[in-house]
Structures are given as C-alpha cells and as structure tokens.
GROMACS .gro file of C-alpha atoms in nm:
model
  185
    1UNK     CA    1   0.647  -1.013   1.378
    2UNK     CA    2   0.738  -0.645   1.362
    3UNK     CA    3   0.597  -0.363   1.154
    4UNK     CA    4   0.790  -0.207   0.872
    5UNK     CA    5   0.865   0.164   0.859
    6UNK     CA    6   0.771   0.368   0.556
    7UNK     CA    7   0.895   0.692   0.408
    8UNK     CA    8   0.734   0.886   0.121
    9UNK     CA    9   0.945   0.938  -0.190
   10UNK     CA   10   0.694   1.082  -0.440
   11UNK     CA   11   0.372   1.280  -0.429
   12UNK     CA   12   0.197   1.340  -0.762
   13UNK     CA   13  -0.143   1.408  -0.915
   14UNK     CA   14  -0.045   1.176  -1.203
   15UNK     CA   15  -0.133   0.819  -1.103
   16UNK     CA   16   0.066   0.677  -1.396
   17UNK     CA   17   0.378   0.862  -1.270
   18UNK     CA   18   0.329   0.701  -0.928
   19UNK     CA   19   0.293   0.357  -1.086
   20UNK     CA   20   0.605   0.419  -1.295
   21UNK     CA   21   0.812   0.491  -0.981
   22UNK     CA   22   0.670   0.178  -0.817
   23UNK     CA   23   0.782  -0.025  -1.121
   24UNK     CA   24   1.130   0.129  -1.105
   25UNK     CA   25   1.158   0.039  -0.737
   26UNK     CA   26   1.033  -0.314  -0.802
   27UNK     CA   27   1.293  -0.349  -1.079
   28UNK     CA   28   1.573  -0.333  -0.821
   29UNK     CA   29   1.403  -0.562  -0.566
   30UNK     CA   30   1.415  -0.939  -0.523
   31UNK     CA   31   1.061  -1.017  -0.638
   32UNK     CA   32   1.047  -1.379  -0.530
   33UNK     CA   33   0.714  -1.438  -0.355
   34UNK     CA   34   0.570  -1.111  -0.495
   35UNK     CA   35   0.213  -1.047  -0.389
   36UNK     CA   36  -0.005  -0.742  -0.349
   37UNK     CA   37  -0.232  -0.627  -0.066
   38UNK     CA   38  -0.515  -0.379  -0.110
   39UNK     CA   39  -0.702  -0.153   0.130
   40UNK     CA   40  -0.979   0.096   0.054
   41UNK     CA   41  -1.222   0.321   0.237
   42UNK     CA   42  -1.552   0.253   0.063
   43UNK     CA   43  -1.859   0.474   0.093
   44UNK     CA   44  -2.035   0.404  -0.238
   45UNK     CA   45  -2.233   0.097  -0.342
   46UNK     CA   46  -2.089   0.125  -0.695
   47UNK     CA   47  -1.729   0.112  -0.567
   48UNK     CA   48  -1.822  -0.168  -0.326
   49UNK     CA   49  -1.976  -0.378  -0.605
   50UNK     CA   50  -1.671  -0.332  -0.828
   51UNK     CA   51  -1.432  -0.424  -0.546
   52UNK     CA   52  -1.630  -0.731  -0.439
   53UNK     CA   53  -1.633  -0.852  -0.798
   54UNK     CA   54  -1.252  -0.827  -0.802
   55UNK     CA   55  -1.201  -0.949  -0.442
   56UNK     CA   56  -1.501  -1.170  -0.355
   57UNK     CA   57  -1.347  -1.291  -0.028
   58UNK     CA   58  -1.241  -0.944   0.089
   59UNK     CA   59  -1.213  -0.873   0.459
   60UNK     CA   60  -1.414  -0.567   0.562
   61UNK     CA   61  -1.544  -0.386   0.870
   62UNK     CA   62  -1.762  -0.083   0.940
   63UNK     CA   63  -1.571   0.234   1.015
   64UNK     CA   64  -1.591   0.420   1.343
   65UNK     CA   65  -1.796   0.292   1.634
   66UNK     CA   66  -2.044   0.117   1.409
   67UNK     CA   67  -2.095  -0.258   1.402
   68UNK     CA   68  -2.065  -0.482   1.098
   69UNK     CA   69  -1.792  -0.697   0.942
   70UNK     CA   70  -1.712  -0.980   0.707
   71UNK     CA   71  -1.632  -1.193   1.014
   72UNK     CA   72  -1.999  -1.173   1.115
   73UNK     CA   73  -2.126  -1.247   0.765
   74UNK     CA   74  -2.295  -0.906   0.743
   75UNK     CA   75  -2.391  -0.735   0.418
   76UNK     CA   76  -2.124  -0.469   0.356
   77UNK     CA   77  -2.365  -0.248   0.159
   78UNK     CA   78  -2.577  -0.211   0.473
   79UNK     CA   79  -2.278  -0.083   0.673
   80UNK     CA   80  -2.118   0.182   0.450
   81UNK     CA   81  -1.873   0.345   0.493
   82UNK     CA   82  -1.643   0.049   0.541
   83UNK     CA   83  -1.277  -0.046   0.523
   84UNK     CA   84  -1.209  -0.328   0.279
   85UNK     CA   85  -0.891  -0.535   0.243
   86UNK     CA   86  -0.769  -0.793  -0.001
   87UNK     CA   87  -0.462  -0.995   0.090
   88UNK     CA   88  -0.202  -1.183  -0.117
   89UNK     CA   89  -0.341  -1.084  -0.456
   90UNK     CA   90  -0.156  -1.122  -0.786
   91UNK     CA   91   0.020  -0.816  -0.931
   92UNK     CA   92  -0.211  -0.836  -1.234
   93UNK     CA   93  -0.501  -0.721  -1.015
   94UNK     CA   94  -0.347  -0.377  -0.943
   95UNK     CA   95  -0.490  -0.200  -1.250
   96UNK     CA   96  -0.843  -0.342  -1.201
   97UNK     CA   97  -0.828  -0.247  -0.831
   98UNK     CA   98  -0.727   0.111  -0.909
   99UNK     CA   99  -1.005   0.137  -1.165
  100UNK     CA  100  -1.258  -0.004  -0.916
  101UNK     CA  101  -1.167   0.237  -0.633
  102UNK     CA  102  -1.203   0.541  -0.856
  103UNK     CA  103  -1.167   0.848  -0.633
  104UNK     CA  104  -1.193   0.657  -0.302
  105UNK     CA  105  -0.896   0.661  -0.063
  106UNK     CA  106  -0.701   0.339  -0.114
  107UNK     CA  107  -0.360   0.177  -0.100
  108UNK     CA  108  -0.175  -0.091  -0.291
  109UNK     CA  109   0.117  -0.257  -0.116
  110UNK     CA  110   0.364  -0.472  -0.308
  111UNK     CA  111   0.516  -0.735  -0.076
  112UNK     CA  112   0.830  -0.917  -0.193
  113UNK     CA  113   1.138  -1.102  -0.075
  114UNK     CA  114   1.407  -0.836  -0.026
  115UNK     CA  115   1.564  -0.502  -0.112
  116UNK     CA  116   1.908  -0.517  -0.273
  117UNK     CA  117   2.235  -0.463  -0.095
  118UNK     CA  118   2.307  -0.093  -0.030
  119UNK     CA  119   2.685  -0.083   0.019
  120UNK     CA  120   2.700   0.298  -0.001
  121UNK     CA  121   2.513   0.316   0.331
  122UNK     CA  122   2.663   0.000   0.480
  123UNK     CA  123   2.363  -0.230   0.438
  124UNK     CA  124   2.342  -0.584   0.311
  125UNK     CA  125   2.034  -0.732   0.147
  126UNK     CA  126   1.715  -0.620   0.325
  127UNK     CA  127   1.484  -0.899   0.435
  128UNK     CA  128   1.113  -0.958   0.398
  129UNK     CA  129   0.983  -0.761   0.699
  130UNK     CA  130   1.097  -0.436   0.546
  131UNK     CA  131   1.058  -0.508   0.177
  132UNK     CA  132   0.745  -0.330   0.056
  133UNK     CA  133   0.638  -0.045  -0.168
  134UNK     CA  134   0.301   0.123  -0.111
  135UNK     CA  135   0.108   0.350  -0.345
  136UNK     CA  136  -0.158   0.551  -0.163
  137UNK     CA  137  -0.419   0.689  -0.402
  138UNK     CA  138  -0.646   0.983  -0.326
  139UNK     CA  139  -0.494   1.000   0.021
  140UNK     CA  140  -0.164   1.116   0.174
  141UNK     CA  141  -0.112   0.869   0.457
  142UNK     CA  142  -0.084   0.494   0.507
  143UNK     CA  143  -0.381   0.491   0.745
  144UNK     CA  144  -0.607   0.631   0.467
  145UNK     CA  145  -0.726   0.917   0.686
  146UNK     CA  146  -0.595   1.224   0.496
  147UNK     CA  147  -0.798   1.245   0.171
  148UNK     CA  148  -0.621   1.422  -0.113
  149UNK     CA  149  -0.635   1.479  -0.486
  150UNK     CA  150  -0.282   1.340  -0.522
  151UNK     CA  151  -0.110   1.007  -0.472
  152UNK     CA  152   0.196   0.912  -0.263
  153UNK     CA  153   0.458   0.639  -0.308
  154UNK     CA  154   0.618   0.502   0.011
  155UNK     CA  155   0.920   0.272   0.046
  156UNK     CA  156   0.921   0.040   0.347
  157UNK     CA  157   1.232  -0.059   0.538
  158UNK     CA  158   1.324  -0.203   0.874
  159UNK     CA  159   1.353   0.065   1.142
  160UNK     CA  160   1.715  -0.030   1.211
  161UNK     CA  161   1.786   0.017   0.839
  162UNK     CA  162   1.626   0.362   0.808
  163UNK     CA  163   1.908   0.487   0.586
  164UNK     CA  164   1.791   0.239   0.319
  165UNK     CA  165   1.484   0.459   0.242
  166UNK     CA  166   1.678   0.762   0.109
  167UNK     CA  167   1.913   0.523  -0.069
  168UNK     CA  168   1.616   0.355  -0.243
  169UNK     CA  169   1.471   0.693  -0.339
  170UNK     CA  170   1.806   0.793  -0.492
  171UNK     CA  171   1.813   0.473  -0.700
  172UNK     CA  172   1.506   0.602  -0.889
  173UNK     CA  173   1.620   0.964  -0.907
  174UNK     CA  174   1.421   1.088  -0.607
  175UNK     CA  175   1.469   1.186  -0.244
  176UNK     CA  176   1.257   1.127   0.063
  177UNK     CA  177   0.984   1.388   0.110
  178UNK     CA  178   0.861   1.317   0.461
  179UNK     CA  179   0.929   1.141   0.787
  180UNK     CA  180   0.986   0.770   0.844
  181UNK     CA  181   0.668   0.635   1.007
  182UNK     CA  182   0.561   0.297   1.138
  183UNK     CA  183   0.339   0.127   0.883
  184UNK     CA  184  -0.003   0.015   1.007
  185UNK     CA  185   0.030  -0.349   0.894
   0.00000   0.00000   0.00000
C-alpha cells in the first residue's frame, strides 16, 4: 500500500464554504464505497465525551512521549491531550463530528472509489489509492500540528498523477494554493 499525495485548494475561515467545495469535488468523483475517516487532537473532556458518544470504538493514543492508548484499554480522559481516530464512518456523521470537535484541530477525509478521467492532462480514471478529499478544521496541515483559525480543503492524488490536483481544483473554480505533500495515512 502506498500513501496518497495531497495538495491544498482552498483555505477559508468559513467552514460552510469549505464543506461546499468538498461537496462539489465529491460530485465529480465515483462515490462507490464512500466512507469517511476522522482524526482530532483532543485536550478537553467535553470534546472527548462528545466524540466518544459519536465514535464509541475510536482509536486513540496519548500525544508526545506520554503513555496511554485505546489498545491498552486505558481511560482517554486520564491521558489528555490525545489523538483520536474514527475509521470507515458514514458520511452522515460528518456534521455531528464537526460539531463535537468545536475549535479543536481535526480532519475529515472522504475516501471513495475514483477520480474521473482528466483527458486535458492526459489522465484516465484515478484509482482508490489517490481518491480522497480532506477538510482540515482549525488547522492548516494534514498532520494536525499547525493550529489555525481557518480551514483547508486538500485533494489527494497518486504521486505519479500530480497534475490531477490542479485539474481537480479547476473543476470547482479554484487553483492549488500550496505544495503537493505526502499524506500521513
């Protein structure tokens, strides 16, 4: 398995504008097998409680050099701040997740079957390893390490199909606004 590569196409303080661009990108994708993955940096018991209610079987681990994880059966509230992930969630859980995270750094990644053919840049249909859209909220990077008051939309592509990212951005009236970077997962 290889990682996808991601390139930012929108940065905005308006979360609804970010979600609108995500929906426009999803409208051109092959959404068979659509699922959503979540990740958040959690430092508050209130945010933790809301997230665990939504994702009771979430994977989590203590940040930094500290010990504690869901694998060990530890209590996440005793190990804050933590990283929390939910895998293969339904798209209907996006809004409740965003409400639960509040102002915490988080990401939502839509995972689907394929990007469409991009004949203008010489590309056929893009396969599953590079078919994602990520919305990073309250943070500027995919690793959730650069807190911010704005939100960033990334398109993911295969590294060998890097020219697909600007093509995708153009399909929704945008351009790329940063470098192509290897996505963390």
